[in-house]
Amino acid sequence: MINSLSIIIPFYNEEKRISTCLTELDKFHKKNKKKIEVIFVDDGSHDNSKYIIMKHYKKKKSKNFFFRLITYKKNRGKGFALKKGVLNAKFDWLLTTDVDFSVSLNQLNIWKKKNFLRKKKYIYFGSRQHMQSKVKTKILRKFLGVIFRYIIDYILNIKIKDTQCGFKLYKKNIAKKIFSSLSINGFEHDLEIVLLAKEKNFEIVELPVTWKHKEGSKINIYYDTIKMFFGVLILKLKFLR
């Protein structure tokens, strides 16, 4: 079903974790024979992240593997970075994922093996709330996640159980239609993706994942939670007048 894949990875000041990311990408490439392009989007980093990436891929050559790095100077937010990556992607399917790989790239192979991917379905969200998912996280994050789900259900009428997991798979043409309309730059962009998909009549299917919390996340539990709440109100005004 997936003959070619674009993997979009946004990052910001990740020099301490980027080598682990590159190692997993190499393993995934060796295990999969399909055409793969990796698009790193540097969201205004001021450390050595991009230089580590460029050095890693400088001598790597393969007929079915392609690498690109998109950079810009000002930190704009994860939503903005993903939009840049998606709109530049070339292959048939697009996977957006986080640089720490809280969900391993091998999850995609597991989905395929278990026949979770169907021809007539074009958006798949990794869901930590799926009954088959295996999740290792901190209690506080889990509690805030429950509260956040109730808020978005009540205010935005979003029934997706996990909008915030970074592991998402799209058919290329569907992704480009959604992300070209994306206006939210911050972490709450995931909610706008759901609302845009609903507006454009694209169905979202939630699939199980094995998810493990990784240290070094750029999310501030308190500040970003408050910021996302105001983002929810903005989306309410935009989509549900």
CSV table of C-alpha atoms in Angstrom, one decimal, residues 4-177:
chain,number,residue,atom,x,y,z
A,4,SER,CA,6.9,5.7,-1.1
A,5,LEU,CA,7.1,7.6,2.1
A,6,SER,CA,8.0,11.1,3.2
A,7,ILE,CA,9.0,11.4,6.9
A,8,ILE,CA,8.7,15.0,8.3
A,9,ILE,CA,10.6,15.7,11.5
A,10,PRO,CA,10.5,19.2,13.0
A,11,PHE,CA,13.1,20.1,15.5
A,12,TYR,CA,14.4,22.9,17.7
A,13,ASN,CA,17.8,22.8,19.5
A,14,GLU,CA,18.0,19.0,19.5
A,15,GLU,CA,21.8,18.5,19.4
A,16,LYS,CA,21.7,16.2,22.5
A,17,ARG,CA,19.0,13.9,21.0
A,18,ILE,CA,19.5,14.1,17.2
A,19,SER,CA,22.1,11.4,16.9
A,20,THR,CA,19.7,8.8,18.4
A,21,CYS,CA,17.1,10.0,15.9
A,22,LEU,CA,19.5,9.6,13.0
A,23,THR,CA,20.4,6.0,14.1
A,24,GLU,CA,16.8,5.0,14.2
A,25,LEU,CA,16.2,6.5,10.7
A,26,ASP,CA,19.2,4.4,9.4
A,27,LYS,CA,17.7,1.2,10.9
A,28,PHE,CA,14.3,1.9,9.4
A,29,HIS,CA,15.8,2.6,6.0
A,30,LYS,CA,17.7,-0.7,6.0
A,31,LYS,CA,14.6,-2.6,7.0
A,32,ASN,CA,12.4,-1.0,4.3
A,33,LYS,CA,13.0,-1.2,0.6
A,34,LYS,CA,10.4,1.5,-0.4
A,35,LYS,CA,11.4,5.0,-1.5
A,36,ILE,CA,11.9,7.2,1.5
A,37,GLU,CA,12.6,10.9,1.9
A,38,VAL,CA,13.4,12.4,5.3
A,39,ILE,CA,12.6,16.1,5.7
A,40,PHE,CA,14.1,17.7,8.7
A,41,VAL,CA,12.6,21.1,9.5
A,42,ASP,CA,14.9,23.3,11.7
A,43,ASP,CA,12.5,25.6,13.6
A,44,GLY,CA,15.0,28.4,14.2
A,45,SER,CA,17.6,26.4,16.2
A,46,HIS,CA,20.7,28.1,17.5
A,47,ASP,CA,22.7,25.0,18.5
A,48,ASN,CA,24.6,22.4,16.3
A,49,SER,CA,21.6,20.3,15.5
A,50,LYS,CA,21.6,21.0,11.7
A,51,TYR,CA,25.3,20.5,11.4
A,52,ILE,CA,25.1,17.1,13.0
A,53,ILE,CA,22.4,16.1,10.5
A,54,MET,CA,24.3,17.5,7.5
A,55,LYS,CA,27.5,15.7,8.6
A,56,HIS,CA,25.6,12.4,9.0
A,57,TYR,CA,24.1,12.5,5.5
A,58,LYS,CA,27.0,14.0,3.7
A,59,LYS,CA,28.5,10.6,2.7
A,60,LYS,CA,25.3,8.6,2.6
A,61,LYS,CA,24.1,7.8,-0.9
A,62,SER,CA,21.2,5.5,-1.9
A,63,LYS,CA,18.9,5.2,-4.9
A,64,ASN,CA,15.8,4.9,-2.8
A,65,PHE,CA,16.7,7.3,0.1
A,66,PHE,CA,16.6,11.1,0.0
A,67,PHE,CA,17.3,13.7,2.6
A,68,ARG,CA,16.4,17.3,2.9
A,69,LEU,CA,16.9,20.0,5.5
A,70,ILE,CA,14.6,23.1,5.7
A,71,THR,CA,15.9,25.9,7.9
A,72,TYR,CA,14.8,29.4,8.9
A,73,LYS,CA,16.1,31.8,11.5
A,74,LYS,CA,13.2,32.5,13.8
A,75,ASN,CA,11.5,29.9,16.0
A,76,ARG,CA,7.9,29.8,14.8
A,77,GLY,CA,6.4,26.7,16.4
A,78,LYS,CA,5.8,23.1,15.7
A,79,GLY,CA,2.7,23.7,13.5
A,80,PHE,CA,4.6,26.1,11.3
A,81,ALA,CA,7.5,23.7,10.9
A,82,LEU,CA,5.3,20.8,10.0
A,83,LYS,CA,3.4,22.9,7.5
A,84,LYS,CA,6.8,23.7,5.8
A,85,GLY,CA,7.7,20.1,5.7
A,86,VAL,CA,4.4,18.8,4.4
A,87,LEU,CA,4.1,21.3,1.7
A,88,ASN,CA,7.6,20.4,0.5
A,89,ALA,CA,7.1,16.6,0.6
A,90,LYS,CA,7.1,14.7,-2.7
A,91,PHE,CA,6.1,11.1,-2.0
A,92,ASP,CA,2.8,9.3,-1.9
A,93,TRP,CA,2.4,9.0,1.9
A,94,LEU,CA,3.5,11.5,4.6
A,95,LEU,CA,4.4,10.5,8.2
A,96,THR,CA,4.8,13.3,10.7
A,97,THR,CA,6.7,12.3,13.8
A,98,ASP,CA,8.7,13.8,16.7
A,99,VAL,CA,12.5,13.9,16.8
A,100,ASP,CA,12.6,11.8,20.0
A,101,PHE,CA,10.6,8.9,18.4
A,102,SER,CA,8.4,8.4,21.5
A,103,VAL,CA,6.7,6.2,18.9
A,104,SER,CA,9.2,4.1,17.0
A,105,LEU,CA,9.2,4.3,13.2
A,106,ASN,CA,8.8,0.5,13.3
A,107,GLN,CA,5.2,1.2,14.4
A,108,LEU,CA,4.4,1.8,10.8
A,109,ASN,CA,5.5,-1.7,9.9
A,110,ILE,CA,3.4,-3.1,12.7
A,111,TRP,CA,0.3,-1.2,11.4
A,112,LYS,CA,1.0,-2.7,7.9
A,113,LYS,CA,1.5,-6.2,9.3
A,114,LYS,CA,-1.8,-6.1,11.2
A,115,ASN,CA,-3.6,-4.8,8.2
A,116,PHE,CA,-4.7,-1.6,10.0
A,117,LEU,CA,-4.1,0.5,6.9
A,118,ARG,CA,-7.0,0.5,4.4
A,119,LYS,CA,-7.1,1.7,0.8
A,120,LYS,CA,-10.1,4.0,1.4
A,121,LYS,CA,-8.7,5.6,4.6
A,122,TYR,CA,-6.3,8.4,4.2
A,123,ILE,CA,-5.5,9.8,7.7
A,124,TYR,CA,-4.2,7.7,10.5
A,125,PHE,CA,-3.5,9.1,14.0
A,126,GLY,CA,-1.4,7.2,16.5
A,127,SER,CA,-3.5,7.2,19.6
A,128,ARG,CA,-2.2,6.6,23.2
A,129,GLN,CA,-5.8,6.2,24.2
A,130,HIS,CA,-6.5,3.2,21.9
A,131,MET,CA,-7.3,0.1,24.0
A,132,GLN,CA,-4.4,-1.8,22.3
A,133,SER,CA,-1.8,0.9,22.9
A,134,LYS,CA,1.1,0.5,25.4
A,135,VAL,CA,2.0,3.7,27.1
A,136,LYS,CA,4.7,4.7,29.5
A,137,THR,CA,4.3,8.2,30.8
A,138,LYS,CA,4.3,10.3,34.0
A,139,ILE,CA,1.2,10.6,36.1
A,140,LEU,CA,1.0,14.4,35.8
A,141,ARG,CA,1.1,14.3,32.0
A,142,LYS,CA,-1.6,11.6,32.0
A,143,PHE,CA,-3.8,13.6,34.3
A,144,LEU,CA,-3.4,16.8,32.3
A,145,GLY,CA,-4.2,14.8,29.1
A,146,VAL,CA,-7.5,13.6,30.6
A,147,ILE,CA,-8.5,17.2,31.5
A,148,PHE,CA,-7.4,18.5,28.1
A,149,ARG,CA,-9.5,15.8,26.3
A,150,TYR,CA,-12.6,16.9,28.2
A,151,ILE,CA,-12.0,20.5,27.4
A,152,ILE,CA,-11.7,20.0,23.6
A,153,ASP,CA,-14.6,17.6,23.5
A,154,TYR,CA,-16.8,20.2,25.3
A,155,ILE,CA,-15.6,23.3,23.5
A,156,LEU,CA,-14.7,22.0,20.0
A,157,ASN,CA,-16.8,18.8,19.9
A,158,ILE,CA,-13.8,16.8,18.9
A,159,LYS,CA,-14.3,13.1,19.5
A,160,ILE,CA,-10.8,12.0,18.6
A,161,LYS,CA,-9.4,10.5,21.8
A,162,ASP,CA,-5.8,11.5,21.2
A,163,THR,CA,-5.1,14.5,19.0
A,164,GLN,CA,-1.7,15.3,20.4
A,165,CYS,CA,0.3,12.2,19.6
A,166,GLY,CA,2.9,13.3,17.1
A,167,PHE,CA,2.8,10.0,15.0
A,168,LYS,CA,0.4,10.7,12.1
A,169,LEU,CA,0.2,9.2,8.6
A,170,TYR,CA,-1.5,11.0,5.7
A,171,LYS,CA,-2.1,10.4,2.0
A,172,LYS,CA,0.0,13.2,0.3
A,173,ASN,CA,-2.8,15.0,-1.5
A,174,ILE,CA,-5.0,15.0,1.7
A,175,ALA,CA,-2.1,16.3,3.9
A,176,LYS,CA,-1.4,19.1,1.5
A,177,LYS,CA,-5.0,20.2,1.4
